[in-house]
Amino acid sequence: MTPEPAPRPTPNPRPANNAANPAANLTSNILDTALIFEGGGMRGSYTAAVVALLLRQELFFDYVAGISAGSSHTANYLARDATRARQSFVDFADDPKFGSWKTWIEGKGMFNSHYIYEETCLPGGPLPYDFDSFWANPARFKIGAFDIELGQTVYRGRDQILTKPELMSWVRASSTMPLVMPEVTIDGRAFVDGAIGSGGGIPLDIAEQDGFQRFFVVMTRPRDYVKPPTKAAAFFRHHYRHQPSVAEGLIKRAENYNRTRASLLELEAAGQALLFFPDRIDVANGTRSVPALLAAYQSGWDQSIRQLPNWLAFLRG
């Protein structure tokens, strides 16, 4: 295995955590390609290594889009915090407040989402977030969450997200898996996981809508994965009989996911997309074992190191 190295020196050294230097003049150096992060819960432990290597290599995209776990990757990438990218999906799973049947019974969810997203990021918390660096970063971004009333995934970016609480509540909304996490209410509207929208958890649609024709897409399933149709359609329609848009989103997710995946493969064949697929994924979206998550991260790092020359060739092409 290839160990993760310390950050390499930069031509213009700056603190890794720009909270020490909030006026740092951050710039982007990849302007024509959208960086896209698929969701996937704790499978994000594998792709957190992609976030870390992009940052270690100073590959700074000027546009980033993410949904669900991909929204956490987006936030960490924009803060340029490789350490938090790993901690969020590896070490933090051992936090006793992370979630359990007890928190689910209490109405907080199997994943204790308010704590995970809106409390840990505070100064002195287990995952403090460098909002100064996020705000100094010039990159545009889009994070998607599913609006229950509208019945579709909607996206917010810099124009709608002006504070750290707004950012983290929206990341929480984007990541709120139906059934296991309580819906999130923002500005009087209820939201759940953006992955049940038309893109199936891969925000290619918004990047294309924003004018991009080249894409660096970080997936959390192997290349040959095809999502099977749900066998729980009747249950979803009964359980969400008062929120039918959620039921239909869950039922159609496989169709939407597979359609987006097919579009990505076509873009790859045309030379317009670089797709990162895990060689093998041995963790699930709900995995809590830190050794298993760490092994996934290390596998993601090893694969990323091997594929780095291909990344650079695509980005410089």
Coordinates of N, CA and C in Angstrom, one line a residue, residues 48-239:
A48 N -13.1 9.8 -0.1 CA -12.4 10.9 0.6 C -11.0 11.0 0.3
A49 N -10.4 9.8 -0.1 CA -9.0 9.8 -0.5 C -8.8 10.6 -1.8
V50 N -9.8 10.6 -2.7 CA -9.7 11.4 -3.9 C -9.7 12.9 -3.6
V51 N -10.6 13.3 -2.7 CA -10.6 14.7 -2.2 C -9.2 15.0 -1.7
A52 N -8.6 14.2 -0.8 CA -7.3 14.5 -0.2 C -6.2 14.6 -1.3
L53 N -6.2 13.7 -2.3 CA -5.1 13.7 -3.2 C -5.3 14.9 -4.2
L54 N -6.5 15.3 -4.5 CA -6.7 16.5 -5.4 C -6.1 17.7 -4.7
L55 N -6.4 17.8 -3.4 CA -5.9 18.9 -2.6 C -4.4 18.9 -2.4
R56 N -3.8 17.7 -2.1 CA -2.4 17.5 -2.0 C -1.7 17.9 -3.3
Q57 N -2.3 17.6 -4.4 CA -1.7 17.9 -5.7 C -2.0 19.3 -6.2
E58 N -2.8 20.1 -5.4 CA -3.1 21.5 -5.7 C -3.9 21.5 -7.0
L59 N -4.9 20.6 -7.1 CA -5.8 20.6 -8.3 C -7.1 21.3 -7.8
F60 N -7.2 22.5 -8.1 CA -8.2 23.4 -7.6 C -9.3 23.7 -8.7
F61 N -10.4 22.9 -8.7 CA -11.4 23.2 -9.6 C -12.2 24.4 -9.3
D62 N -12.7 25.1 -10.3 CA -13.4 26.3 -10.1 C -14.9 26.1 -10.1
Y63 N -15.3 24.8 -10.2 CA -16.7 24.4 -10.1 C -16.8 23.0 -9.5
V64 N -17.7 22.9 -8.4 CA -17.8 21.6 -7.7 C -19.3 21.4 -7.4
A65 N -19.7 20.2 -7.6 CA -21.1 19.8 -7.3 C -21.2 18.5 -6.6
G66 N -22.1 18.4 -5.6 CA -22.2 17.2 -4.8 C -23.6 17.0 -4.2
I67 N -23.9 15.8 -4.0 CA -25.2 15.4 -3.4 C -24.9 14.4 -2.3
S68 N -25.7 14.5 -1.2 CA -25.6 13.5 -0.1 C -24.2 13.5 0.4
A69 N -23.5 12.3 0.5 CA -22.2 12.2 1.0 C -21.2 13.1 0.2
G70 N -21.6 13.2 -1.1 CA -20.8 14.1 -2.0 C -20.9 15.6 -1.6
S71 N -22.0 15.9 -0.9 CA -22.0 17.3 -0.4 C -21.0 17.6 0.7
S72 N -20.7 16.6 1.5 CA -19.6 16.7 2.5 C -18.3 16.8 1.8
H73 N -18.1 16.0 0.8 CA -16.8 16.1 0.0 C -16.7 17.5 -0.6
T74 N -17.8 18.0 -1.1 CA -17.8 19.3 -1.7 C -17.4 20.4 -0.7
A75 N -18.0 20.3 0.5 CA -17.7 21.3 1.6 C -16.2 21.2 2.0
N76 N -15.7 20.0 2.2 CA -14.4 19.8 2.6 C -13.4 20.2 1.6
Y77 N -13.7 19.9 0.3 CA -12.8 20.3 -0.8 C -12.7 21.8 -0.9
L78 N -13.9 22.5 -0.8 CA -13.9 23.9 -0.9 C -13.1 24.6 0.3
A79 N -13.1 24.0 1.4 CA -12.3 24.5 2.6 C -10.9 24.1 2.4
R80 N -10.6 23.3 1.4 CA -9.2 22.8 1.2 C -8.6 22.1 2.4
D81 N -9.5 21.2 3.0 CA -9.1 20.6 4.2 C -9.0 19.1 4.0
A82 N -7.9 18.6 3.6 CA -7.7 17.1 3.3 C -7.8 16.3 4.6
T83 N -7.4 16.8 5.7 CA -7.5 16.1 6.9 C -9.0 15.9 7.3
R84 N -9.8 16.9 7.2 CA -11.2 16.8 7.6 C -11.9 15.9 6.6
A85 N -11.5 15.9 5.3 CA -12.1 15.0 4.4 C -12.0 13.5 4.8
R86 N -10.8 13.1 5.4 CA -10.6 11.8 5.9 C -11.4 11.6 7.2
Q87 N -11.2 12.5 8.1 CA -11.8 12.4 9.4 C -13.3 12.2 9.3
S88 N -13.9 12.9 8.4 CA -15.4 12.9 8.3 C -16.0 11.6 8.0
F89 N -15.2 10.7 7.3 CA -15.7 9.4 6.8 C -14.9 8.3 7.4
V90 N -14.0 8.5 8.3 CA -13.2 7.5 8.9 C -13.2 7.6 10.5
D91 N -12.4 8.4 11.0 CA -12.3 8.5 12.5 C -13.6 8.9 13.2
F92 N -14.3 9.8 12.5 CA -15.5 10.3 13.2 C -16.6 9.2 13.4
A93 N -16.6 8.1 12.7 CA -17.6 7.1 12.8 C -17.5 6.5 14.2
D94 N -16.4 6.6 14.9 CA -16.3 6.1 16.3 C -16.8 7.0 17.4
D95 N -17.3 8.2 17.0 CA -17.9 9.1 17.9 C -19.1 8.5 18.5
P96 N -19.3 8.5 19.9 CA -20.4 7.8 20.5 C -21.7 8.6 20.2
K97 N -21.7 9.8 19.7 CA -22.9 10.5 19.4 C -23.2 10.4 17.9
F98 N -22.5 9.6 17.2 CA -22.7 9.5 15.7 C -24.1 9.0 15.4
G99 N -24.6 8.2 16.1 CA -26.0 7.7 15.9 C -26.1 6.2 16.2
S100 N -27.4 5.8 16.5 CA -27.6 4.4 16.9 C -29.1 4.2 16.9
W101 N -29.5 3.0 17.3 CA -31.0 2.8 17.5 C -31.6 3.7 18.6
K102 N -30.7 4.1 19.6 CA -31.2 5.0 20.6 C -31.6 6.3 20.0
T103 N -30.7 6.9 19.2 CA -31.0 8.2 18.6 C -32.1 8.1 17.6
W104 N -32.3 6.9 16.9 CA -33.4 6.7 16.0 C -34.7 6.8 16.8
I105 N -34.8 6.1 17.9 CA -36.0 6.0 18.7 C -36.3 7.4 19.3
E106 N -35.3 8.2 19.5 CA -35.5 9.6 20.0 C -35.9 10.6 18.9
G107 N -35.9 10.1 17.7 CA -36.3 10.9 16.6 C -35.2 11.7 15.9
K108 N -34.0 11.3 16.3 CA -32.8 12.0 15.7 C -32.2 11.3 14.5
G109 N -32.7 10.1 14.3 CA -32.2 9.3 13.2 C -31.1 8.3 13.5
M110 N -31.0 7.3 12.7 CA -29.9 6.3 12.9 C -28.6 7.0 12.8
F111 N -28.5 8.0 11.9 CA -27.4 8.9 11.9 C -27.9 10.2 12.6
N112 N -27.2 10.6 13.6 CA -27.6 11.7 14.5 C -27.3 13.0 13.7
S113 N -28.1 13.3 12.7 CA -27.7 14.3 11.7 C -27.5 15.7 12.2
H114 N -28.3 16.1 13.1 CA -28.1 17.5 13.6 C -26.7 17.6 14.2
Y115 N -26.4 16.6 15.0 CA -25.0 16.6 15.6 C -24.0 16.5 14.6
I116 N -24.1 15.5 13.6 CA -23.1 15.3 12.7 C -22.7 16.5 11.8
Y117 N -23.8 17.2 11.4 CA -23.5 18.3 10.4 C -23.5 19.7 11.0
E118 N -24.3 19.9 12.1 CA -24.5 21.3 12.5 C -23.8 21.5 13.9
E119 N -23.3 20.5 14.6 CA -22.7 20.7 15.9 C -21.2 20.5 15.8
T120 N -20.8 19.4 15.1 CA -19.4 19.0 15.1 C -18.5 20.0 14.5
C121 N -19.1 20.9 13.6 CA -18.3 21.8 12.8 C -17.9 23.1 13.6
L122 N -18.5 23.2 14.8 CA -18.3 24.4 15.5 C -16.9 24.4 16.1
P123 N -16.3 25.6 16.5 CA -15.0 25.7 17.1 C -15.0 24.8 18.4
G124 N -14.0 24.0 18.5 CA -13.9 23.1 19.7 C -14.6 21.8 19.5
G125 N -15.4 21.6 18.4 CA -16.0 20.4 18.1 C -15.1 19.4 17.5
P126 N -15.5 18.1 17.3 CA -14.7 17.1 16.8 C -14.3 17.3 15.3
L127 N -15.1 18.0 14.5 CA -14.8 18.3 13.1 C -14.9 19.8 12.8
P128 N -14.1 20.6 13.4 CA -14.3 22.1 13.2 C -14.1 22.4 11.7
Y129 N -14.9 23.3 11.2 CA -14.9 23.6 9.8 C -14.4 25.0 9.5
D130 N -13.4 25.1 8.6 CA -12.8 26.4 8.3 C -13.6 27.1 7.3
F131 N -14.6 27.9 7.8 CA -15.5 28.6 6.9 C -14.8 29.8 6.2
D132 N -13.7 30.3 6.9 CA -13.0 31.4 6.2 C -12.4 31.0 4.9
S133 N -11.8 29.8 4.9 CA -11.2 29.3 3.7 C -12.3 29.0 2.6
F134 N -13.4 28.4 3.1 CA -14.5 28.1 2.2 C -14.9 29.4 1.5
W135 N -15.1 30.5 2.3 CA -15.6 31.7 1.8 C -14.5 32.4 0.9
A136 N -13.3 32.2 1.2 CA -12.2 32.8 0.4 C -12.0 32.1 -0.9
N137 N -12.5 30.9 -1.0 CA -12.3 30.1 -2.2 C -13.3 30.6 -3.3
P138 N -12.7 31.0 -4.5 CA -13.6 31.6 -5.5 C -14.4 30.6 -6.3
A139 N -14.2 29.3 -6.1 CA -14.9 28.3 -6.9 C -16.5 28.4 -6.7
R140 N -17.2 28.2 -7.8 CA -18.6 28.1 -7.7 C -18.9 26.7 -7.2
F141 N -20.1 26.5 -6.6 CA -20.5 25.1 -6.2 C -22.0 25.0 -6.2
K142 N -22.4 23.8 -6.3 CA -23.9 23.5 -6.2 C -24.0 22.2 -5.4
I143 N -24.9 22.3 -4.4 CA -25.2 21.2 -3.5 C -26.7 20.9 -3.6
G144 N -27.1 19.7 -3.9 CA -28.5 19.4 -4.1 C -29.2 18.7 -3.0
A145 N -30.5 19.1 -2.7 CA -31.3 18.4 -1.7 C -32.7 18.3 -2.4
F146 N -33.5 17.3 -1.9 CA -34.8 17.0 -2.5 C -35.8 17.8 -1.8
D147 N -36.5 18.7 -2.5 CA -37.6 19.5 -2.0 C -38.9 18.6 -2.0
I148 N -39.4 18.3 -0.9 CA -40.5 17.3 -0.8 C -41.8 17.9 -1.5
E149 N -42.0 19.2 -1.3 CA -43.2 19.8 -1.9 C -43.1 19.9 -3.4
L150 N -41.9 20.3 -3.9 CA -41.7 20.4 -5.4 C -41.6 19.0 -6.0
G151 N -41.1 18.0 -5.3 CA -40.9 16.7 -5.8 C -39.7 16.6 -6.7
Q152 N -38.6 17.4 -6.4 CA -37.4 17.4 -7.2 C -36.2 17.9 -6.4
T153 N -35.1 17.5 -6.9 CA -33.8 18.0 -6.3 C -33.6 19.4 -6.7
V154 N -33.3 20.3 -5.7 CA -33.0 21.7 -6.0 C -31.6 22.0 -5.5
Y155 N -30.9 22.9 -6.1 CA -29.5 23.2 -5.8 C -29.3 24.6 -5.2
R156 N -28.4 24.7 -4.3 CA -28.0 26.0 -3.8 C -26.5 26.1 -3.9
G157 N -26.1 27.4 -4.1 CA -24.7 27.7 -4.2 C -24.4 29.0 -3.4
R158 N -23.4 29.7 -3.9 CA -22.9 30.8 -3.1 C -24.0 31.9 -2.9
D159 N -24.8 32.1 -3.9 CA -25.8 33.1 -3.8 C -26.8 32.9 -2.6
Q160 N -27.0 31.6 -2.3 CA -28.0 31.2 -1.3 C -27.4 30.8 0.1
I161 N -26.1 30.6 0.1 CA -25.4 30.1 1.3 C -24.4 31.1 1.6
L162 N -24.6 31.8 2.7 CA -23.8 33.0 3.1 C -23.1 32.8 4.4
T163 N -23.5 31.8 5.2 CA -22.9 31.6 6.6 C -22.6 30.1 6.8
K164 N -21.8 29.8 7.8 CA -21.5 28.4 8.1 C -22.8 27.7 8.5
P165 N -23.7 28.2 9.4 CA -24.9 27.5 9.7 C -25.7 27.2 8.4
E166 N -25.8 28.1 7.5 CA -26.6 27.9 6.2 C -25.9 26.7 5.4
L167 N -24.6 26.8 5.3 CA -23.9 25.7 4.6 C -24.1 24.3 5.2
M168 N -23.9 24.2 6.5 CA -24.0 22.9 7.2 C -25.5 22.4 7.2
S169 N -26.4 23.3 7.4 CA -27.8 22.8 7.4 C -28.2 22.3 6.0
W170 N -27.6 22.9 4.9 CA -27.9 22.5 3.6 C -27.2 21.2 3.3
V171 N -26.0 21.0 3.7 CA -25.3 19.7 3.6 C -26.0 18.6 4.3
R172 N -26.6 19.0 5.5 CA -27.4 18.0 6.2 C -28.6 17.6 5.4
A173 N -29.3 18.6 4.9 CA -30.5 18.3 4.1 C -30.2 17.4 2.9
S174 N -29.1 17.7 2.2 CA -28.6 17.0 1.0 C -28.4 15.5 1.4
S175 N -28.0 15.3 2.7 CA -27.5 14.0 3.1 C -28.6 13.2 3.9
T176 N -29.8 13.7 4.0 CA -30.8 13.2 4.9 C -31.5 12.0 4.2
M177 N -31.0 10.8 4.5 CA -31.6 9.6 3.9 C -33.0 9.3 4.4
P178 N -33.9 9.2 3.6 CA -35.3 8.8 4.0 C -35.3 7.5 4.8
L179 N -36.3 7.5 5.8 CA -36.5 6.3 6.7 C -35.5 6.3 7.9
V180 N -34.3 6.6 7.6 CA -33.3 6.5 8.7 C -32.9 7.9 9.3
M181 N -33.3 9.0 8.7 CA -32.9 10.3 9.2 C -34.1 11.2 9.1
P182 N -34.4 12.1 10.0 CA -35.6 13.0 10.0 C -35.4 14.0 8.9
E183 N -36.4 14.4 8.2 CA -36.4 15.4 7.2 C -35.9 16.7 7.8
V184 N -35.4 17.6 7.0 CA -34.8 18.9 7.4 C -35.7 20.0 6.9
T185 N -36.1 20.9 7.8 CA -36.9 22.1 7.4 C -36.0 23.3 7.3
I186 N -36.0 23.9 6.1 CA -35.2 25.2 5.9 C -36.1 26.2 5.2
D187 N -36.1 27.4 5.8 CA -37.0 28.4 5.2 C -38.4 27.9 5.0
G188 N -38.9 27.1 5.9 CA -40.3 26.7 5.9 C -40.5 25.5 4.9
R189 N -39.5 25.0 4.3 CA -39.7 23.9 3.3 C -39.0 22.6 3.9
A190 N -39.5 21.5 3.5 CA -38.9 20.2 4.0 C -38.1 19.6 2.9
F191 N -36.9 19.0 3.3 CA -36.0 18.4 2.4 C -35.5 17.1 2.9
V192 N -35.2 16.2 1.9 CA -34.5 15.0 2.2 C -33.3 14.8 1.2
D193 N -32.7 13.7 1.2 CA -31.5 13.4 0.4 C -31.7 13.7 -1.0
G194 N -30.8 14.5 -1.6 CA -30.9 14.9 -3.0 C -30.8 13.7 -3.9
A195 N -30.3 12.6 -3.4 CA -30.1 11.4 -4.3 C -31.4 10.8 -4.9
I196 N -32.5 11.1 -4.3 CA -33.8 10.6 -4.8 C -34.4 11.4 -5.9
G197 N -33.6 12.4 -6.4 CA -34.1 13.2 -7.5 C -33.7 12.6 -8.8
S198 N -33.9 13.4 -9.9 CA -33.8 12.9 -11.2 C -32.4 12.4 -11.6
G199 N -31.3 12.9 -10.9 CA -30.0 12.5 -11.3 C -29.6 11.2 -10.6
G200 N -30.4 10.7 -9.6 CA -30.1 9.5 -9.0 C -28.9 9.6 -8.0
G201 N -28.5 10.8 -7.6 CA -27.4 11.0 -6.7 C -26.1 11.4 -7.3
I202 N -26.1 11.7 -8.6 CA -25.0 12.2 -9.3 C -25.3 13.5 -10.0
P203 N -24.8 14.6 -9.5 CA -25.3 15.9 -10.0 C -24.7 16.4 -11.3
L204 N -24.8 15.4 -12.3 CA -24.4 15.8 -13.7 C -25.3 16.8 -14.3
D205 N -26.6 16.7 -14.0 CA -27.6 17.6 -14.6 C -27.3 19.1 -14.3
I206 N -27.0 19.4 -13.1 CA -26.8 20.8 -12.8 C -25.5 21.3 -13.4
A207 N -24.4 20.5 -13.4 CA -23.2 20.9 -14.1 C -23.4 21.2 -15.5
E208 N -24.2 20.3 -16.2 CA -24.5 20.6 -17.6 C -25.3 21.9 -17.8
Q209 N -26.3 22.0 -16.9 CA -27.1 23.2 -16.9 C -26.3 24.5 -16.7
D210 N -25.2 24.4 -15.9 CA -24.4 25.5 -15.7 C -23.3 25.7 -16.8
G211 N -23.4 24.9 -17.9 CA -22.6 25.2 -19.0 C -21.4 24.4 -19.3
F212 N -21.2 23.4 -18.4 CA -19.9 22.6 -18.5 C -20.1 21.4 -19.5
Q213 N -19.0 21.1 -20.2 CA -19.0 20.0 -21.2 C -17.9 19.0 -20.9
R214 N -17.1 19.3 -19.9 CA -16.0 18.4 -19.4 C -16.2 18.2 -17.9
F215 N -16.0 16.9 -17.5 CA -16.4 16.5 -16.1 C -15.3 15.6 -15.5
F216 N -15.0 15.8 -14.3 CA -14.2 14.9 -13.5 C -15.2 14.4 -12.4
V217 N -15.6 13.1 -12.5 CA -16.7 12.6 -11.7 C -16.2 11.5 -10.8
V218 N -16.5 11.6 -9.5 CA -16.0 10.7 -8.5 C -17.2 9.9 -8.0
M219 N -17.2 8.6 -8.4 CA -18.3 7.7 -8.1 C -17.9 6.8 -6.9
T220 N -19.0 6.3 -6.3 CA -18.8 5.5 -5.1 C -19.2 4.0 -5.3
R221 N -19.5 3.6 -6.5 CA -19.7 2.2 -6.9 C -18.7 1.8 -8.0
P222 N -18.4 0.5 -8.1 CA -17.5 0.0 -9.1 C -18.1 0.3 -10.5
R223 N -17.3 0.2 -11.5 CA -17.7 0.5 -12.9 C -18.8 -0.4 -13.4
D224 N -18.8 -1.6 -13.0 CA -19.9 -2.5 -13.5 C -21.2 -2.5 -12.7
Y225 N -21.3 -1.6 -11.7 CA -22.5 -1.6 -10.9 C -23.7 -1.0 -11.7
V226 N -24.8 -1.7 -11.6 CA -26.0 -1.3 -12.1 C -27.1 -1.4 -11.0
K227 N -27.7 -0.3 -10.6 CA -28.6 -0.3 -9.5 C -29.9 -1.1 -9.8
P228 N -30.2 -2.1 -9.0 CA -31.4 -2.9 -9.3 C -32.7 -2.1 -8.9
P229 N -33.8 -2.4 -9.5 CA -35.1 -1.8 -9.1 C -35.4 -2.2 -7.7
T230 N -36.1 -1.3 -7.0 CA -36.5 -1.5 -5.6 C -37.6 -2.6 -5.6
K231 N -37.5 -3.4 -4.5 CA -38.6 -4.4 -4.2 C -39.6 -3.9 -3.2
A232 N -39.4 -2.6 -2.8 CA -40.2 -2.1 -1.7 C -41.1 -1.0 -2.1
A233 N -41.6 -1.0 -3.4 CA -42.4 0.1 -3.9 C -43.7 0.2 -3.1
A234 N -44.3 -0.9 -2.8 CA -45.6 -0.8 -2.0 C -45.4 -0.2 -0.6
F235 N -44.3 -0.6 0.0 CA -44.0 -0.1 1.3 C -43.7 1.4 1.3
F236 N -42.9 1.9 0.3 CA -42.7 3.3 0.2 C -43.9 4.1 0.0
R237 N -44.8 3.6 -0.9 CA -46.1 4.3 -1.2 C -47.0 4.4 0.1
H238 N -46.9 3.3 0.9 CA -47.7 3.3 2.1 C -47.1 4.2 3.1
H239 N -45.8 4.1 3.3 CA -45.1 4.8 4.4 C -45.1 6.3 4.1

